[in-house]
CSV table of C-alpha atoms in Angstrom, one decimal:
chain,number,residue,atom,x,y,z
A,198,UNK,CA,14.7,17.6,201.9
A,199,UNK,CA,13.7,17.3,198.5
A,200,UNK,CA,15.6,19.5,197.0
A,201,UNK,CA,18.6,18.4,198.5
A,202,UNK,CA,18.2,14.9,197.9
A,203,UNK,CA,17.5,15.4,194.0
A,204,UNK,CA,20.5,17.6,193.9
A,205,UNK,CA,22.6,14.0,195.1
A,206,UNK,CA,20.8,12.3,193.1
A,207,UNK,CA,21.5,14.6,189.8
A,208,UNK,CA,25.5,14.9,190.9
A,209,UNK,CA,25.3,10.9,191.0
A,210,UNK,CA,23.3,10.4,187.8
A,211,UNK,CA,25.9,12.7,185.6
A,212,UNK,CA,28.7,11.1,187.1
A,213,UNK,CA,27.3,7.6,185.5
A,214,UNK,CA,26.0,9.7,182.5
A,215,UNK,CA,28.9,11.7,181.8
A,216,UNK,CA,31.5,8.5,181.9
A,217,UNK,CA,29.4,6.7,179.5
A,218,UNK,CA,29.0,9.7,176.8
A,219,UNK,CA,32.9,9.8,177.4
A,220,UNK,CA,33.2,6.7,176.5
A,221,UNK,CA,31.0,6.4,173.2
A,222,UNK,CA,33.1,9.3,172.1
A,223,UNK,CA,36.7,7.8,172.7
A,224,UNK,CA,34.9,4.9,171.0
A,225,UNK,CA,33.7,7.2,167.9
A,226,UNK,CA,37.4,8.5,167.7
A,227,UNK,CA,39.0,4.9,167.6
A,228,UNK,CA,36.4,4.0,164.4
A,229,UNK,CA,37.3,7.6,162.9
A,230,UNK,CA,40.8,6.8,162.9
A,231,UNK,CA,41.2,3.5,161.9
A,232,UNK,CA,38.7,4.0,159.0
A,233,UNK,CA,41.8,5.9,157.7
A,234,UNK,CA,44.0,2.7,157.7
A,235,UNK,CA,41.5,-0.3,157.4
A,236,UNK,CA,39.1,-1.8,154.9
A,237,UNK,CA,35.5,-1.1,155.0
A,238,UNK,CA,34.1,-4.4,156.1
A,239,UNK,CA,36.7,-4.3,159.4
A,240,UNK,CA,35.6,-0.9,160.4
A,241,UNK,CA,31.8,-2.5,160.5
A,242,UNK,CA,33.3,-5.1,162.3
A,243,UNK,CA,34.9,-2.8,164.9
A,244,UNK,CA,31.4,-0.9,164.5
A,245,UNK,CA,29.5,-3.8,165.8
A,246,UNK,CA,31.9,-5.0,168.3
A,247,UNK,CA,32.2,-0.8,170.2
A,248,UNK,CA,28.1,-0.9,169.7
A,249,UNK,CA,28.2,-4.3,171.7
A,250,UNK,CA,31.0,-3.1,174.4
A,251,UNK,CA,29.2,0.5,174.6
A,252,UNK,CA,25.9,-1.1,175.8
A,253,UNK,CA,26.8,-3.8,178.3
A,254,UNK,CA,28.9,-0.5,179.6
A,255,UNK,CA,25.5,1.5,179.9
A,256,UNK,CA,24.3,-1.4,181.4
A,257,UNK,CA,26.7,-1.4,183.7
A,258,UNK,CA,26.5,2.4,184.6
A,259,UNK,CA,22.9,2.0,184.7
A,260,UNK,CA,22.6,-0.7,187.2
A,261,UNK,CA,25.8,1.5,189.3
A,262,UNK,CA,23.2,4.7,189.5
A,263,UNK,CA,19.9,2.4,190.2
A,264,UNK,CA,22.0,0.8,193.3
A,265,UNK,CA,23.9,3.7,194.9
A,266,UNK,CA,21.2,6.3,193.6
A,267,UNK,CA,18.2,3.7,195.1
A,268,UNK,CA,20.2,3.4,198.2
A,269,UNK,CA,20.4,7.2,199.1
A,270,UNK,CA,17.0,7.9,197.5
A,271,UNK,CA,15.4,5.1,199.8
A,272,UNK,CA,17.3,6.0,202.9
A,273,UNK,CA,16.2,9.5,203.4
A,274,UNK,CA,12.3,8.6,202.3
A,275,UNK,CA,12.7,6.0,205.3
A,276,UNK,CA,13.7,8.7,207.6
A,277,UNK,CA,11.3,10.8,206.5
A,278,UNK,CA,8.3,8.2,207.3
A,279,UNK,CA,10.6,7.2,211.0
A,280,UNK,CA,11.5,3.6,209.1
A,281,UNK,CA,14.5,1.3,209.0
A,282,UNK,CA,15.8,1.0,205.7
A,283,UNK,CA,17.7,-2.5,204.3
A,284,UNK,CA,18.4,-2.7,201.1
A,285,UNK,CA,18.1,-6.9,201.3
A,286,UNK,CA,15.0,-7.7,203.2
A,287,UNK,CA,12.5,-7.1,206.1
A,288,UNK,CA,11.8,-10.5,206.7
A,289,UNK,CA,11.9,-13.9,205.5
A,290,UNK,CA,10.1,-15.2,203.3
A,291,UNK,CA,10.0,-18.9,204.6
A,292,UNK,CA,9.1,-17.2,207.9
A,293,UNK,CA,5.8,-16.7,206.4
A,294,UNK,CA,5.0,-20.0,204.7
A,295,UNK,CA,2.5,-20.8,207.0
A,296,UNK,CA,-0.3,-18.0,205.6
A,297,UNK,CA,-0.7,-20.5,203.0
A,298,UNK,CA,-0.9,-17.9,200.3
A,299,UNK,CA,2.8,-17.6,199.0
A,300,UNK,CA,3.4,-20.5,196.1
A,301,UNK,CA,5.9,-23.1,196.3
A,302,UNK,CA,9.2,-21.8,195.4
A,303,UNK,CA,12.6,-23.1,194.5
A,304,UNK,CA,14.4,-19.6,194.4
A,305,UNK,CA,13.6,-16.5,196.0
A,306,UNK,CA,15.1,-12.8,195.8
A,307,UNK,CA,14.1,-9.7,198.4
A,308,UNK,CA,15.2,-6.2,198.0
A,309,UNK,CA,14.5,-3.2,199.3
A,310,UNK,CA,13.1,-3.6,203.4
A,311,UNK,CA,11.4,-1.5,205.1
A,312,UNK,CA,10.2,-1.7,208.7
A,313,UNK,CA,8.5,0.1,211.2
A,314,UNK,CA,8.3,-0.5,215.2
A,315,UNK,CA,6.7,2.6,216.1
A,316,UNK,CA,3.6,2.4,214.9
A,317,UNK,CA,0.9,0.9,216.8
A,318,UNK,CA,0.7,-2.1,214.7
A,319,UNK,CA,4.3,-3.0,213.5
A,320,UNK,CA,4.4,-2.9,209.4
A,321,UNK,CA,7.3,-4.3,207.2
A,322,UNK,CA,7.3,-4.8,204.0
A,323,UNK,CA,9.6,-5.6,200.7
A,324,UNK,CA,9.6,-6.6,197.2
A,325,UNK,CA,10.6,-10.2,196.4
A,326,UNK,CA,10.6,-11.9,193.4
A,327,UNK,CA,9.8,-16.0,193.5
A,328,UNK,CA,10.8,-18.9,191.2
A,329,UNK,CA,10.1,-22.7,190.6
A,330,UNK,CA,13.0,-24.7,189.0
A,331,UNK,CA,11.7,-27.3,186.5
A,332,UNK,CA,14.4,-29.6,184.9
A,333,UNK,CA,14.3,-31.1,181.5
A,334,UNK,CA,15.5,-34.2,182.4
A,335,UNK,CA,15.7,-35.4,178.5
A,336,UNK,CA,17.2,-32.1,177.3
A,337,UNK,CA,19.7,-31.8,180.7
A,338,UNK,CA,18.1,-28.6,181.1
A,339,UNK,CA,17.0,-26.3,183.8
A,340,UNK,CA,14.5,-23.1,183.6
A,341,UNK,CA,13.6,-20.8,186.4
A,342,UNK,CA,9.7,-20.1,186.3
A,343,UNK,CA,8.5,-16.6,187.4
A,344,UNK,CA,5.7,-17.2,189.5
A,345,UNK,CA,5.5,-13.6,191.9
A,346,UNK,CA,7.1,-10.8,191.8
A,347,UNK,CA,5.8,-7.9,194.1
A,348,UNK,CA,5.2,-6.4,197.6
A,349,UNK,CA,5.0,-8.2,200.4
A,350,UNK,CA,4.0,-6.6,203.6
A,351,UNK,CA,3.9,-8.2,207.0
A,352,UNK,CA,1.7,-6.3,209.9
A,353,UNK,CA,1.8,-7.5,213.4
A,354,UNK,CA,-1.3,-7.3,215.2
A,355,UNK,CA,-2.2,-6.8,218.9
A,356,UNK,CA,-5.1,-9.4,219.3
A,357,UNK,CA,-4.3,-13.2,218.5
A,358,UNK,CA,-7.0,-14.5,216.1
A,359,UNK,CA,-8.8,-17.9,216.5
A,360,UNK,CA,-9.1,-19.0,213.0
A,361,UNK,CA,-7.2,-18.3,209.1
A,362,UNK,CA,-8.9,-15.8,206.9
A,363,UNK,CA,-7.5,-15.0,203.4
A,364,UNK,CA,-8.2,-13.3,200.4
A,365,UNK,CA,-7.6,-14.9,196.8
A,366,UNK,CA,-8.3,-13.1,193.5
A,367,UNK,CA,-10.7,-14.2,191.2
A,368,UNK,CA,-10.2,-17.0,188.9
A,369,UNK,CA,-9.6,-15.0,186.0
A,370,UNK,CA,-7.4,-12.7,187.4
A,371,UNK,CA,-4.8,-15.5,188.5
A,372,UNK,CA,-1.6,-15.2,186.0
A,373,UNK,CA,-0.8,-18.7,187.2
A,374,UNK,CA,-2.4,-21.9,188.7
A,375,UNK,CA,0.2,-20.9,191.6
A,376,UNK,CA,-1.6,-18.0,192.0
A,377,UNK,CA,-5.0,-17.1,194.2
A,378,UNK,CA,-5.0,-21.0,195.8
A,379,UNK,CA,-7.0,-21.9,198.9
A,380,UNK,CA,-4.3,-23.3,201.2
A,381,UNK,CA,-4.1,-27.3,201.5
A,382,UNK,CA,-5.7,-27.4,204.8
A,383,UNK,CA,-9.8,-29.0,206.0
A,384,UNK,CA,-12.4,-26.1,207.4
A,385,UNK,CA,-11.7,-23.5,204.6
A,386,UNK,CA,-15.3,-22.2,203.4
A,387,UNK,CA,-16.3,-18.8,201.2
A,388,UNK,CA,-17.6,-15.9,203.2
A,389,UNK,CA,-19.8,-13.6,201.3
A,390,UNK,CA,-19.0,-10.1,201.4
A,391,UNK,CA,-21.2,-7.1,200.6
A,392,UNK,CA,-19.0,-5.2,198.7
A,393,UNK,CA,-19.7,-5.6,194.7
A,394,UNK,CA,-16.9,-3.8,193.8
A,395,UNK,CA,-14.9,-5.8,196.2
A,396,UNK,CA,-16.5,-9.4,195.0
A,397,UNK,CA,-15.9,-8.4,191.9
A,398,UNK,CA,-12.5,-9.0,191.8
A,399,UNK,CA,-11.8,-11.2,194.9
A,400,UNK,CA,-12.9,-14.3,197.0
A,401,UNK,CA,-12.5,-14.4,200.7
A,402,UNK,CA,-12.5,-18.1,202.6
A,403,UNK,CA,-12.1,-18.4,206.5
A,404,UNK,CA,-12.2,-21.5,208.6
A,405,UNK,CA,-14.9,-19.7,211.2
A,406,UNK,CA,-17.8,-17.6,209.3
A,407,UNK,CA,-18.0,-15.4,212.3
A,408,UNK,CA,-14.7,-13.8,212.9
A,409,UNK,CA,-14.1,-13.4,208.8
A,410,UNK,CA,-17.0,-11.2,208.7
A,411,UNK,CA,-15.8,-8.6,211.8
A,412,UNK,CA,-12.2,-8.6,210.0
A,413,UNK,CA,-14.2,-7.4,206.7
A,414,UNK,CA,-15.3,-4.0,207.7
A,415,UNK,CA,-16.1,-1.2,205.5
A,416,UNK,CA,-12.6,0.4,206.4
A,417,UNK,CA,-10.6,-2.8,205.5
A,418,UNK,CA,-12.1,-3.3,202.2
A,419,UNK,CA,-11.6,0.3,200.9
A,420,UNK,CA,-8.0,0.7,201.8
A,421,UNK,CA,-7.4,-3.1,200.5
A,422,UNK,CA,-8.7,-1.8,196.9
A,423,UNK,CA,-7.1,1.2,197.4
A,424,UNK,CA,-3.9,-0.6,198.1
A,425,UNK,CA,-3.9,-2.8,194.9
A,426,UNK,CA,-5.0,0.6,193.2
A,427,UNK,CA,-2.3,3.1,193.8
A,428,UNK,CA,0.6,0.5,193.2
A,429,UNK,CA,-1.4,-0.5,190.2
A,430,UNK,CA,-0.6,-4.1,191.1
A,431,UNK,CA,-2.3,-7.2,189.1
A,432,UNK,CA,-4.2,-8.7,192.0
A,433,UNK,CA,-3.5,-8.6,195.8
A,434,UNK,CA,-3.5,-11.7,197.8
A,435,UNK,CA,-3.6,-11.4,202.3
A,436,UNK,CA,-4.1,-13.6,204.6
A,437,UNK,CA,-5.2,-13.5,208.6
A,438,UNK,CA,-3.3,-15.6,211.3
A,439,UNK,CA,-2.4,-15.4,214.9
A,440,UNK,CA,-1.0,-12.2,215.5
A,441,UNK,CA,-0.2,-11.5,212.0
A,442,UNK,CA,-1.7,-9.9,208.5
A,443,UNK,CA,0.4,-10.9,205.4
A,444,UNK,CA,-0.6,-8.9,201.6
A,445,UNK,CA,1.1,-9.7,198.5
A,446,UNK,CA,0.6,-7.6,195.8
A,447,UNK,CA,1.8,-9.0,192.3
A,448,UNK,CA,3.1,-6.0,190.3
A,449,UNK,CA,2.6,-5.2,186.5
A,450,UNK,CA,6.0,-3.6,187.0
A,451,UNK,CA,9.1,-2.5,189.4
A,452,UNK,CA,8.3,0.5,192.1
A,453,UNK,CA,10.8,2.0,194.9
A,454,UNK,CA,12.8,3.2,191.0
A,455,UNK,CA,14.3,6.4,190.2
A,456,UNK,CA,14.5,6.3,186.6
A,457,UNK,CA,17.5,6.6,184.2
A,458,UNK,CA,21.0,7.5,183.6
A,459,UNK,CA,19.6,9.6,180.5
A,460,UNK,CA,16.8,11.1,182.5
A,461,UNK,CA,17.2,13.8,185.0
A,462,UNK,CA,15.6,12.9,188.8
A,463,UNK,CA,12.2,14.6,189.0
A,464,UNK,CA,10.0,16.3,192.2
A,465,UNK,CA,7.3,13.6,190.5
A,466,UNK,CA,9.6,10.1,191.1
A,467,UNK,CA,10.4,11.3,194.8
A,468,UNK,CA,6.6,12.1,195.2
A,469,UNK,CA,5.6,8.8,193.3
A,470,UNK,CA,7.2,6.2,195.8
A,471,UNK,CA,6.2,8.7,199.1
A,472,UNK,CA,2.8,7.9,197.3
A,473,UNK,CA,3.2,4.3,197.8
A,474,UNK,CA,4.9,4.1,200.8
A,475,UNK,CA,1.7,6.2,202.2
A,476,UNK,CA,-0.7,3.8,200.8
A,477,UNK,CA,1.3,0.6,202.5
A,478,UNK,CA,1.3,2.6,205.9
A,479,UNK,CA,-2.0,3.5,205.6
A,480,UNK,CA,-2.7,-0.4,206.3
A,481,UNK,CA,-1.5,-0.2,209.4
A,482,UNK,CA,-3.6,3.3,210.4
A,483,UNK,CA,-6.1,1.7,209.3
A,484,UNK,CA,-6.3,-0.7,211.9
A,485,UNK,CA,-6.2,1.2,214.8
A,486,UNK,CA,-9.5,2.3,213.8
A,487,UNK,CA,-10.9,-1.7,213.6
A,488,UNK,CA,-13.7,-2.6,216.0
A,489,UNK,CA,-12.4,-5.9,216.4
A,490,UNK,CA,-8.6,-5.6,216.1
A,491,UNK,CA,-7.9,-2.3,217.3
A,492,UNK,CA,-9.6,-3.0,220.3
């Protein structure tokens, strides 16, 4: 399937590719020509102004090939791992609100959904990018504040749980106050893990010691580090409700991408995001083998 789908890919990507070289020439020829007829300082000026057009066009090209491209290239990796592709969302986000982990937003933005029903737990998951509005009242102003953008991942659980577990990261790891809050609610109290490596990095608080500590098993902990590991995400936050699990992970940068307009599809991109997509399933194996939730 590889082969084939890189060979779309490449016959998309030199389409976009090929247009925009075209153009920068017919560009070239225009300056070549009039140089012949006008004065030095207005061929600069039509040098500056083509240099301008020619890169919002390669913007433009370079978006086309990143949407069409990203929409066949995500397609056939979701029927490869037996999951529903959407190119706008899995869920909502407001839908989650009650974990008490995702920061107050003004604006929010989801892309690329993927769910699964036939696994033995149910896993969707997205990336979304959230925003705060602040206004400058004195300056009539208004400025959208980044405050997430990552991978959210939703996992439906068989057994109802009593009481609200989640996972923050450590103070210093928190790129915002936003970020790694205990939700606004009585009964929240730390729970001690013994994991060093895990403790290192984050805090786990739970309104019932008891049932924190049989959700923290060995199993859990290692594919939650190995989670924020393999998509190299800043910190991870997750939370434990009801019937659901919810895991943020804050990225240092975009994932589910297929590179450039100038760069020719690799075997390593495909591979990179089945990587990924592995690791995020591999939270919902994982729990099959829990002695307390797989039961």
């Amino acid at each position: 399937m590889s082969e084939n789908l890189i060979e779309e890919l490449e016959k998309r990507r030199k389409l976009d590719r090929n247009f925009f070289f075209g153009f920068v020439a017919v560009c070239c020829a225009l300056l070549g020509y009039f140089s012949m007829m006008l004065p030095p300082i207005w061929i600069a000026f039509m040098g500056l102004v083509m240099a301008i057009v020619s890169a919002h066009v390669f913007y433009l090209l370079h978006r086309h090939f990143k949407r069409k491209g990203k929409a066949l290239f995500l397609t056939s990796l979701a029927e490869e791992f037996q999951l529903t592709y959407s190119p706008s969302h899995a869920f909502e986000v407001g839908s989650m609100y009650e974990h008490g982990i995702i920061p107050p937003y003004s604006v929010k933005d989801t892309e690329d959904g993927f769910t699964s029903r036939k696994m033995e737990f149910p896993i969707s998951f997205q990336e979304a990018t959230l925003k705060k509005i602040e206004e400058d009242q004195q300056n009539n102003k208004r400025y959208e504040i980044p405050i997430f953008h990552g991978l959210m991942v939703k996992v439906d659980l068989k057994k109802r749980l009593d009481f609200h577990t989640i996972i923050i990261p450590n103070k210093f790891l928190r790129p915002t106050i936003e970020a790694g809050s205990i939700p606004h609610r009585k009964g929240f109290k730390e729970v001690k893990i013994v994991s060093n490596k895990f403790s290192e990095k984050y805090k786990v608080y739970s309104t019932h010691q008891v049932e924190s500590r049989v959700l923290f098993d060995p199993l859990f902990i290692e594919r939650f580090m190995e989670l924020g590991e393999h998509l190299n995400a800043k910190w991870l936050e997750a939370s434990f409700i009801g019937r659901e699990l919810l895991i943020m992970a804050q990225y240092k940068k975009d994932h589910f991408e297929i590179g450039s307009i100038l760069r020719p599809v690799m075997e390593d991109d495909i591979e990179k995001v089945r990587d990924e997509i592995r690791h995020i399933l591999a939270m919902s194996e994982m729990l099959k083998h829990h002695t307390y939730i797989g039961e």
